[in-house]
Amino acid sequence: MGYDKANVDDSYYGLALSLEWGNRMISAHLKTNFSGSTTIHQKIFFSNYENSLKFVSDYIKMSVPSSISTYGYKVNMKSRRVEFGIDALLHNIELQSPAISNYYQDSSLKSIQRSQEISAYVDYTVPWKSFLFQMGIHGNYFHLNNYGRMVSADPSVSITFESTTNWYIKLTGYQRHQFLAQTGISSIGLPTEFWLSLTKPQIVRGICMRWRKFIDNRFSLSIEGFYKKLYNQIEFVRDLLDYKETNYTPN
C-alpha cells in the first residue's frame, strides 16, 4: 500500500489546492506442477485506488473524490502446446463526484458504477520445421449494472521464423477489447485521473513485426515496428472550474 499528498497554497489569489491519492493491493498465488510439463497458476487478489482533489478559495469550497476497487480471480494452465486461462473480475467504481459549497449552493454528487467482467482465452502453438505458429482466441463477457451486457471475441495469430544463424523474425496480428478506461482533467497522467466502466468498449486492432539477432550469446540486436488502430477512445473535455457547475456529469 502507498499514500501521497500534495498541497498548493497561494495567499495572493486567496486559494488553496490539495490532492491526496493512494493504492492498496493484496494477493495470494498457488502454482501447481503436474507431470507431463503441465502447470496451473491460480491467483486471488484485491486492489484499490482512490484520490481526492480539494479546492478552497474566498467564495467556494470544493471536494472531488474518486476511487476504484477490484476483486479478482485468475487461473492459467500451460501444457506443452496449449495455454488456457480464465479471469473473473468485480469492479466497484466511484466516478469523480464533486461536493460544492459557495454563496448560492451547497450540493454533492455521488455516481457509483458496479461492473463484472469474465474472460477466457486459449492459445495453441504448432511448430513446423523452422516455423512456429501460434493461434489464439480471447472471449469477453462484461456486465455493467443499470446498463446491460456486452459479449466479444478477440482473435490473435503469430508466425515466427527461426534461422539457423541465431536470428528470428516474428509477425503478429491481434484484436483486443477493453471495458475500463482512465481519464480526467489532466493529459499528463496526474493522480486526478479517474476510472470508469464503458458503455461502449474500446477496441484496438494491430499488427507488429519483430526481428532479433543474437550476438555471441551475450548481446542481441532487435528491431520492431507496429501499426495500431484504436476505436471508441474517450477524452474528458471539462476542466477544473467546470466542477462547480450544478449540471456537471462525468458520463
Short mmCIF file of C-alpha atoms in Angstrom, two decimals:
data_model
loop_
_atom_site.label_atom_id
_atom_site.label_comp_id
_atom_site.label_asym_id
_atom_site.label_seq_id
_atom_site.Cartn_x
_atom_site.Cartn_y
_atom_site.Cartn_z
CA MET A 1 0.00 0.00 0.00
CA GLY A 2 1.07 3.59 -0.57
CA TYR A 3 -0.26 7.07 0.06
CA ASP A 4 0.73 10.51 -1.21
CA LYS A 5 -0.40 14.07 -0.59
CA ALA A 6 0.37 17.34 -2.38
CA ASN A 7 -0.62 20.91 -1.38
CA VAL A 8 -0.56 24.29 -3.13
CA ASP A 9 -1.27 27.49 -1.17
CA ASP A 10 -1.47 30.85 -2.91
CA SER A 11 -2.20 33.68 -0.48
CA TYR A 12 -2.05 36.30 -3.25
CA TYR A 13 -5.08 34.83 -5.02
CA GLY A 14 -6.62 33.53 -1.80
CA LEU A 15 -6.83 29.87 -2.80
CA ALA A 16 -5.61 26.50 -1.62
CA LEU A 17 -5.42 23.24 -3.52
CA SER A 18 -4.72 19.78 -2.13
CA LEU A 19 -4.53 16.37 -3.77
CA GLU A 20 -4.43 13.04 -1.96
CA TRP A 21 -4.10 9.63 -3.63
CA GLY A 22 -3.18 6.10 -2.66
CA ASN A 23 -3.09 2.42 -3.64
CA ARG A 24 -3.78 -0.80 -1.78
CA MET A 25 -3.29 -4.34 -3.03
CA ILE A 26 -3.18 -7.86 -1.62
CA SER A 27 -2.95 -11.17 -3.47
CA ALA A 28 -2.39 -14.89 -2.93
CA HIS A 29 -0.87 -17.27 -5.50
CA LEU A 30 -0.95 -21.04 -5.89
CA LYS A 31 1.24 -22.70 -8.52
CA THR A 32 0.85 -26.43 -9.13
CA ASN A 33 3.17 -28.52 -11.33
CA PHE A 34 1.99 -31.84 -12.77
CA SER A 35 3.82 -34.50 -14.71
CA GLY A 36 3.98 -34.01 -18.43
CA SER A 37 5.02 -30.34 -18.27
CA THR A 38 1.58 -29.12 -17.13
CA THR A 39 1.43 -26.10 -14.82
CA ILE A 40 -1.62 -24.45 -13.22
CA HIS A 41 -1.26 -20.99 -11.72
CA GLN A 42 -4.11 -19.53 -9.62
CA LYS A 43 -4.36 -16.03 -8.16
CA ILE A 44 -6.92 -14.29 -5.98
CA PHE A 45 -6.49 -10.57 -5.32
CA PHE A 46 -7.95 -7.25 -4.24
CA SER A 47 -6.77 -3.84 -5.47
CA ASN A 48 -7.92 -0.30 -4.72
CA TYR A 49 -7.02 3.16 -5.98
CA GLU A 50 -8.56 6.40 -4.71
CA ASN A 51 -7.89 10.09 -4.96
CA SER A 52 -9.42 13.28 -3.61
CA LEU A 53 -8.99 16.75 -5.06
CA LYS A 54 -9.88 19.67 -2.76
CA PHE A 55 -10.11 23.31 -3.78
CA VAL A 56 -10.74 26.26 -1.44
CA SER A 57 -10.98 29.97 -2.34
CA ASP A 58 -12.61 33.05 -0.83
CA TYR A 59 -16.07 32.14 -2.09
CA ILE A 60 -16.10 28.40 -2.83
CA LYS A 61 -15.15 25.07 -1.29
CA MET A 62 -14.99 22.02 -3.46
CA SER A 63 -14.07 18.35 -2.96
CA VAL A 64 -13.83 15.87 -5.86
CA PRO A 65 -13.19 12.28 -4.75
CA SER A 66 -13.00 9.15 -6.94
CA SER A 67 -12.00 5.52 -6.44
CA ILE A 68 -11.91 2.05 -7.97
CA SER A 69 -11.84 -1.30 -6.16
CA THR A 70 -11.39 -4.63 -7.95
CA TYR A 71 -11.87 -8.15 -6.60
CA GLY A 72 -10.47 -10.82 -8.89
CA TYR A 73 -9.66 -14.46 -9.50
CA LYS A 74 -7.39 -15.72 -12.30
CA VAL A 75 -6.38 -19.22 -13.33
CA ASN A 76 -3.89 -20.13 -16.04
CA MET A 77 -2.92 -23.59 -17.34
CA LYS A 78 0.05 -24.39 -19.59
CA SER A 79 0.64 -27.79 -21.15
CA ARG A 80 3.21 -28.01 -23.94
CA ARG A 81 1.36 -26.63 -26.97
CA VAL A 82 -1.79 -25.35 -25.21
CA GLU A 83 -2.30 -22.44 -22.83
CA PHE A 84 -5.71 -21.78 -21.29
CA GLY A 85 -6.93 -19.17 -18.81
CA ILE A 86 -9.98 -17.63 -17.12
CA ASP A 87 -10.25 -14.23 -15.41
CA ALA A 88 -13.19 -13.12 -13.24
CA LEU A 89 -13.26 -9.51 -12.03
CA LEU A 90 -15.69 -7.42 -9.97
CA HIS A 91 -15.29 -3.62 -10.14
CA ASN A 92 -16.76 -1.03 -7.77
CA ILE A 93 -16.12 2.48 -9.10
CA GLU A 94 -16.88 5.92 -7.70
CA LEU A 95 -16.67 8.37 -10.56
CA GLN A 96 -15.36 11.87 -9.84
CA SER A 97 -18.17 13.22 -7.67
CA PRO A 98 -18.00 16.94 -6.78
CA ALA A 99 -19.23 18.30 -3.46
CA ILE A 100 -19.67 22.10 -3.82
CA SER A 101 -20.25 24.77 -1.19
CA ASN A 102 -20.49 28.50 -2.04
CA TYR A 103 -22.71 31.56 -1.58
CA TYR A 104 -25.68 30.20 -3.54
CA GLN A 105 -25.43 26.40 -3.44
CA ASP A 106 -24.48 23.51 -1.22
CA SER A 107 -24.65 20.31 -3.23
CA SER A 108 -22.96 16.98 -3.72
CA LEU A 109 -22.98 14.40 -6.49
CA LYS A 110 -22.05 10.77 -6.00
CA SER A 111 -22.03 8.45 -9.00
CA ILE A 112 -21.31 4.74 -8.45
CA GLN A 113 -20.70 2.07 -11.08
CA ARG A 114 -20.64 -1.68 -10.45
CA SER A 115 -19.49 -3.96 -13.22
CA GLN A 116 -18.50 -7.61 -13.68
CA GLU A 117 -16.01 -8.92 -16.21
CA ILE A 118 -15.31 -12.53 -17.19
CA SER A 119 -12.85 -13.53 -19.89
CA ALA A 120 -11.44 -16.81 -21.14
CA TYR A 121 -8.68 -17.49 -23.63
CA VAL A 122 -6.92 -20.37 -25.29
CA ASP A 123 -3.65 -20.30 -27.26
CA TYR A 124 -2.35 -23.16 -29.38
CA THR A 125 1.23 -23.50 -30.66
CA VAL A 126 2.26 -25.57 -33.69
CA PRO A 127 5.96 -25.99 -34.58
CA TRP A 128 6.81 -26.89 -38.17
CA LYS A 129 10.39 -27.05 -39.43
CA SER A 130 11.86 -23.58 -38.82
CA PHE A 131 8.44 -22.01 -38.19
CA LEU A 132 6.36 -21.60 -35.06
CA PHE A 133 2.62 -20.90 -35.48
CA GLN A 134 0.60 -19.53 -32.56
CA MET A 135 -3.18 -19.08 -32.73
CA GLY A 136 -5.48 -17.82 -30.00
CA ILE A 137 -8.98 -16.65 -29.18
CA HIS A 138 -9.99 -14.42 -26.27
CA GLY A 139 -13.68 -14.32 -25.26
CA ASN A 140 -15.10 -11.49 -23.10
CA TYR A 141 -18.30 -11.05 -21.10
CA PHE A 142 -18.93 -7.68 -19.46
CA HIS A 143 -21.95 -6.59 -17.39
CA LEU A 144 -22.48 -3.01 -16.23
CA ASN A 145 -25.28 -2.58 -13.70
CA ASN A 146 -28.20 -0.45 -14.93
CA TYR A 147 -26.89 -0.64 -18.49
CA GLY A 148 -26.61 -4.14 -19.88
CA ARG A 149 -24.30 -6.88 -21.11
CA MET A 150 -21.62 -6.99 -23.77
CA VAL A 151 -20.01 -10.05 -25.36
CA SER A 152 -17.00 -10.05 -27.68
CA ALA A 153 -14.33 -12.31 -29.15
CA ASP A 154 -10.73 -11.32 -29.92
CA PRO A 155 -8.56 -13.44 -32.24
CA SER A 156 -4.77 -13.37 -32.47
CA VAL A 157 -2.21 -15.12 -34.65
CA SER A 158 1.58 -15.03 -34.93
CA ILE A 159 4.19 -16.64 -37.16
CA THR A 160 7.82 -16.97 -36.11
CA PHE A 161 10.71 -18.00 -38.35
CA GLU A 162 13.88 -19.09 -36.58
CA SER A 163 17.09 -19.08 -38.58
CA THR A 164 20.00 -21.43 -38.03
CA THR A 165 22.28 -18.35 -37.82
CA ASN A 166 20.95 -17.07 -34.44
CA TRP A 167 18.22 -14.73 -35.56
CA TYR A 168 14.45 -14.87 -35.82
CA ILE A 169 11.60 -12.80 -37.22
CA LYS A 170 8.06 -12.72 -35.79
CA LEU A 171 4.84 -11.34 -37.29
CA THR A 172 1.76 -10.89 -35.07
CA GLY A 173 -1.82 -9.74 -35.70
CA TYR A 174 -4.40 -9.22 -32.95
CA GLN A 175 -7.59 -7.59 -31.71
CA ARG A 176 -8.46 -6.63 -28.12
CA HIS A 177 -11.48 -5.14 -26.29
CA GLN A 178 -11.18 -3.01 -23.14
CA PHE A 179 -14.15 -2.26 -20.89
CA LEU A 180 -12.47 0.10 -18.41
CA ALA A 181 -10.84 3.44 -19.18
CA GLN A 182 -8.94 6.15 -17.32
CA THR A 183 -9.47 9.84 -17.96
CA GLY A 184 -9.53 13.22 -16.22
CA ILE A 185 -8.77 16.92 -16.45
CA SER A 186 -5.06 16.25 -16.99
CA SER A 187 -3.44 14.93 -20.15
CA ILE A 188 -0.08 14.19 -18.48
CA GLY A 189 -1.10 11.38 -16.12
CA LEU A 190 -1.69 13.31 -12.89
CA PRO A 191 -3.39 11.45 -9.99
CA THR A 192 -6.57 13.48 -10.64
CA GLU A 193 -7.44 10.99 -13.39
CA PHE A 194 -10.27 8.58 -12.59
CA TRP A 195 -11.51 5.21 -13.85
CA LEU A 196 -14.89 4.38 -15.35
CA SER A 197 -16.69 1.43 -16.90
CA LEU A 198 -17.52 1.96 -20.56
CA THR A 199 -20.92 1.63 -22.18
CA LYS A 200 -19.10 1.21 -25.49
CA PRO A 201 -15.84 -0.76 -25.22
CA GLN A 202 -12.56 0.46 -26.60
CA ILE A 203 -11.10 -1.70 -29.38
CA VAL A 204 -7.56 -1.99 -30.68
CA ARG A 205 -6.54 -3.83 -33.85
CA GLY A 206 -2.93 -4.08 -34.80
CA ILE A 207 -0.03 -5.88 -36.40
CA CYS A 208 3.60 -5.89 -35.37
CA MET A 209 6.85 -7.32 -36.71
CA ARG A 210 9.98 -8.04 -34.72
CA TRP A 211 13.47 -9.07 -35.85
CA ARG A 212 16.09 -10.13 -33.32
CA LYS A 213 19.72 -11.19 -33.76
CA PHE A 214 21.76 -12.88 -31.00
CA ILE A 215 25.45 -11.97 -30.88
CA ASP A 216 28.00 -14.19 -29.11
CA ASN A 217 25.37 -15.39 -26.55
CA ARG A 218 25.90 -12.13 -24.63
CA PHE A 219 24.29 -9.44 -26.73
CA SER A 220 21.31 -9.14 -29.03
CA LEU A 221 20.04 -6.58 -31.52
CA SER A 222 16.31 -6.19 -32.14
CA ILE A 223 14.16 -4.03 -34.42
CA GLU A 224 10.39 -3.81 -34.03
CA GLY A 225 7.66 -1.97 -35.90
CA PHE A 226 3.90 -1.89 -35.37
CA TYR A 227 0.65 -0.42 -36.62
CA LYS A 228 -2.38 0.05 -34.36
CA LYS A 229 -5.84 1.41 -34.97
CA LEU A 230 -7.91 2.46 -31.94
CA TYR A 231 -11.70 2.70 -31.77
CA ASN A 232 -14.08 4.36 -29.27
CA GLN A 233 -11.38 6.28 -27.42
CA ILE A 234 -12.66 8.80 -24.86
CA GLU A 235 -11.48 12.22 -23.78
CA PHE A 236 -12.63 14.24 -20.78
CA VAL A 237 -13.34 17.71 -22.21
CA ARG A 238 -14.07 19.57 -18.97
CA ASP A 239 -11.61 21.45 -16.78
CA LEU A 240 -11.26 22.08 -13.04
CA LEU A 241 -13.63 25.05 -12.95
CA ASP A 242 -16.44 23.03 -14.56
CA TYR A 243 -16.78 21.05 -11.33
CA LYS A 244 -18.56 23.98 -9.70
CA GLU A 245 -21.48 23.74 -12.13
CA THR A 246 -24.64 22.12 -10.78
CA ASN A 247 -25.24 20.22 -14.04
CA TYR A 248 -21.83 18.56 -14.01
CA THR A 249 -21.85 14.89 -15.03
CA PRO A 250 -18.81 12.64 -15.67
CA ASN A 251 -20.78 10.35 -18.06
#
